[in-house]
Amino acid sequence: MRIESDREKLSSNMEDYLEAIALIEMDKGVARVKDISRLMKVKTPSVTSALNVLANKGLVEHERYGYAELTENGKRIAHDVLKRHKMLTKFLSSILKIDPQVAAGDACKMEHVLSPQTCERLTMFVEFVGAGSEIDRPLWLKGFDHYLKTGKRVECKNKQALKKVKGEK
Amino acid sequence: MRIESDREKLSSNMEDYLEAIALIEMDKGVARVKDISRLMKVKTPSVTSALNVLANKGLVEHERYGYAELTENGKRIAHDVLKRHKMLTKFLSSILKIDPQVAAGDACKMEHVLSPQTCERLTMFVEFVGAGSEIDRPLWLKGFDHYLKTGKRVECKNKQALKKVKGEK
DNA sequence: TTTATTTGTTAGACAAGTTTAACAAATACA
DNA sequence: TGTATTTGTTAAACTTGTCTAACAAATAAA
């Protein structure tokens, strides 16, 4: 028999609900069933049912016909997920140059399945690379861009090519 | 009403079964329920049931009490999954230096969720980086290793530090 | 070739998450 | 204040994949 605040691993789905609620709270202050259902692309009964599950785990508060609110615990988890989401999005879009939509989708999947170790390393990697702007983009990464376009590695002995890679787009 | 060889997207689970069967076929020529169940860490009835699903989709052939064999279609999918798996493992273990066990686990999850675009880019990235051996490891990547260890970027102006990063471990 | 062991299948239950249909509460507005 | 509209909930069914228990086929071995 188990008591209250279970520390069991949340399912991807429930993590997604927490994340959605957090986003809506950030946007509008409070989250309603309708908003969640719209954001998650599920019907409202699914939301009601998810809220019951999450409330049982002490991750949201929800009174019938009222707003849903994350508890402290819920917030903590949601923010962890969001942090992973952001990091992954950045990795995909600014390092690998994946299209924003696709990157968002992939980040949404990956955020629930990566081990803490991988998340941590990837975070360090993103941090290490920087690459927020084109200017910050390290030279080797521009080399990768070139490799993507042409399938060929930049010959660094050739000053001409090197300049080209360094310089533009 | 739908006919035979549906081109619907396979679930992660079913992809995993195909992958397992492919691995066993490669190892022993033919795959038996027992082998699959062992590799997948599920009980045999789950395998029987999965084989029925896959047979319906035309991805395996399986006669009662006999061997399971991938069809051409099944093989194609299984090999795609395996290719992604290998690529991801390489990315995680040889670029990010994730522990083998953890890398394997993460690759196993990621292989089912990444978009084709991300798979392709990541493949290119792994290819670009090389990094099969410590010797091939590009200098910037050694810089990342150093960043992981110390949290500090290598100052390339400092010849001493540079040499250290280039040289050892 | 009969018996024992291993392997595979069926049937039935369960868990998580989803849906539709019907209904109830809250809100808006006349 | 009374009626409509919007929003939320309940109940019941379905899906996917799992399991246990009981049974059936195949293989090994006596």
PDB file of C-alpha atoms (C1' of nucleotides) in Angstrom, chain B residues 11 13-14 17 41-43 45-46 49 64-65, chain D residues 16-27:
ATOM      1  CA  SER B  11       4.844   2.243 -32.636  1.00  0.00           C
ATOM      2  CA  ASN B  13       7.353  -0.996 -29.350  1.00  0.00           C
ATOM      3  CA  MET B  14       6.843  -2.655 -32.684  1.00  0.00           C
ATOM      4  CA  TYR B  17      10.484  -5.972 -31.868  1.00  0.00           C
ATOM      5  CA  LYS B  41      12.792  -8.563 -21.445  1.00  0.00           C
ATOM      6  CA  VAL B  42       9.130  -9.395 -21.827  1.00  0.00           C
ATOM      7  CA  LYS B  43       7.210 -12.629 -21.285  1.00  0.00           C
ATOM      8  CA  PRO B  45       2.853 -14.116 -24.616  1.00  0.00           C
ATOM      9  CA  SER B  46       3.804 -10.523 -25.338  1.00  0.00           C
ATOM     10  CA  SER B  49       1.020 -11.055 -29.592  1.00  0.00           C
ATOM     11  CA  ARG B  64       2.561 -21.300 -35.211  1.00  0.00           C
ATOM     12  CA  TYR B  65       5.265 -22.869 -33.090  1.00  0.00           C
TER      13      TYR B  65
ATOM     14  C1'  DT D  16      -1.879  -0.794 -27.093  1.00  0.00           C
ATOM     15  C1'  DG D  17       0.901  -3.480 -24.719  1.00  0.00           C
ATOM     16  C1'  DT D  18       1.705  -5.954 -20.735  1.00  0.00           C
ATOM     17  C1'  DC D  19       1.040  -9.923 -17.472  1.00  0.00           C
ATOM     18  C1'  DT D  20      -0.466 -14.626 -15.232  1.00  0.00           C
ATOM     19  C1'  DA D  21      -2.424 -19.074 -15.558  1.00  0.00           C
ATOM     20  C1'  DA D  22      -3.661 -22.865 -18.073  1.00  0.00           C
ATOM     21  C1'  DC D  23      -2.979 -25.552 -21.868  1.00  0.00           C
ATOM     22  C1'  DA D  24      -0.863 -27.467 -26.371  1.00  0.00           C
ATOM     23  C1'  DA D  25       2.933 -28.610 -29.441  1.00  0.00           C
ATOM     24  C1'  DA D  26       7.639 -29.880 -30.206  1.00  0.00           C
ATOM     25  C1'  DT D  27      11.826 -31.796 -28.679  1.00  0.00           C
TER      26       DT D  27
END
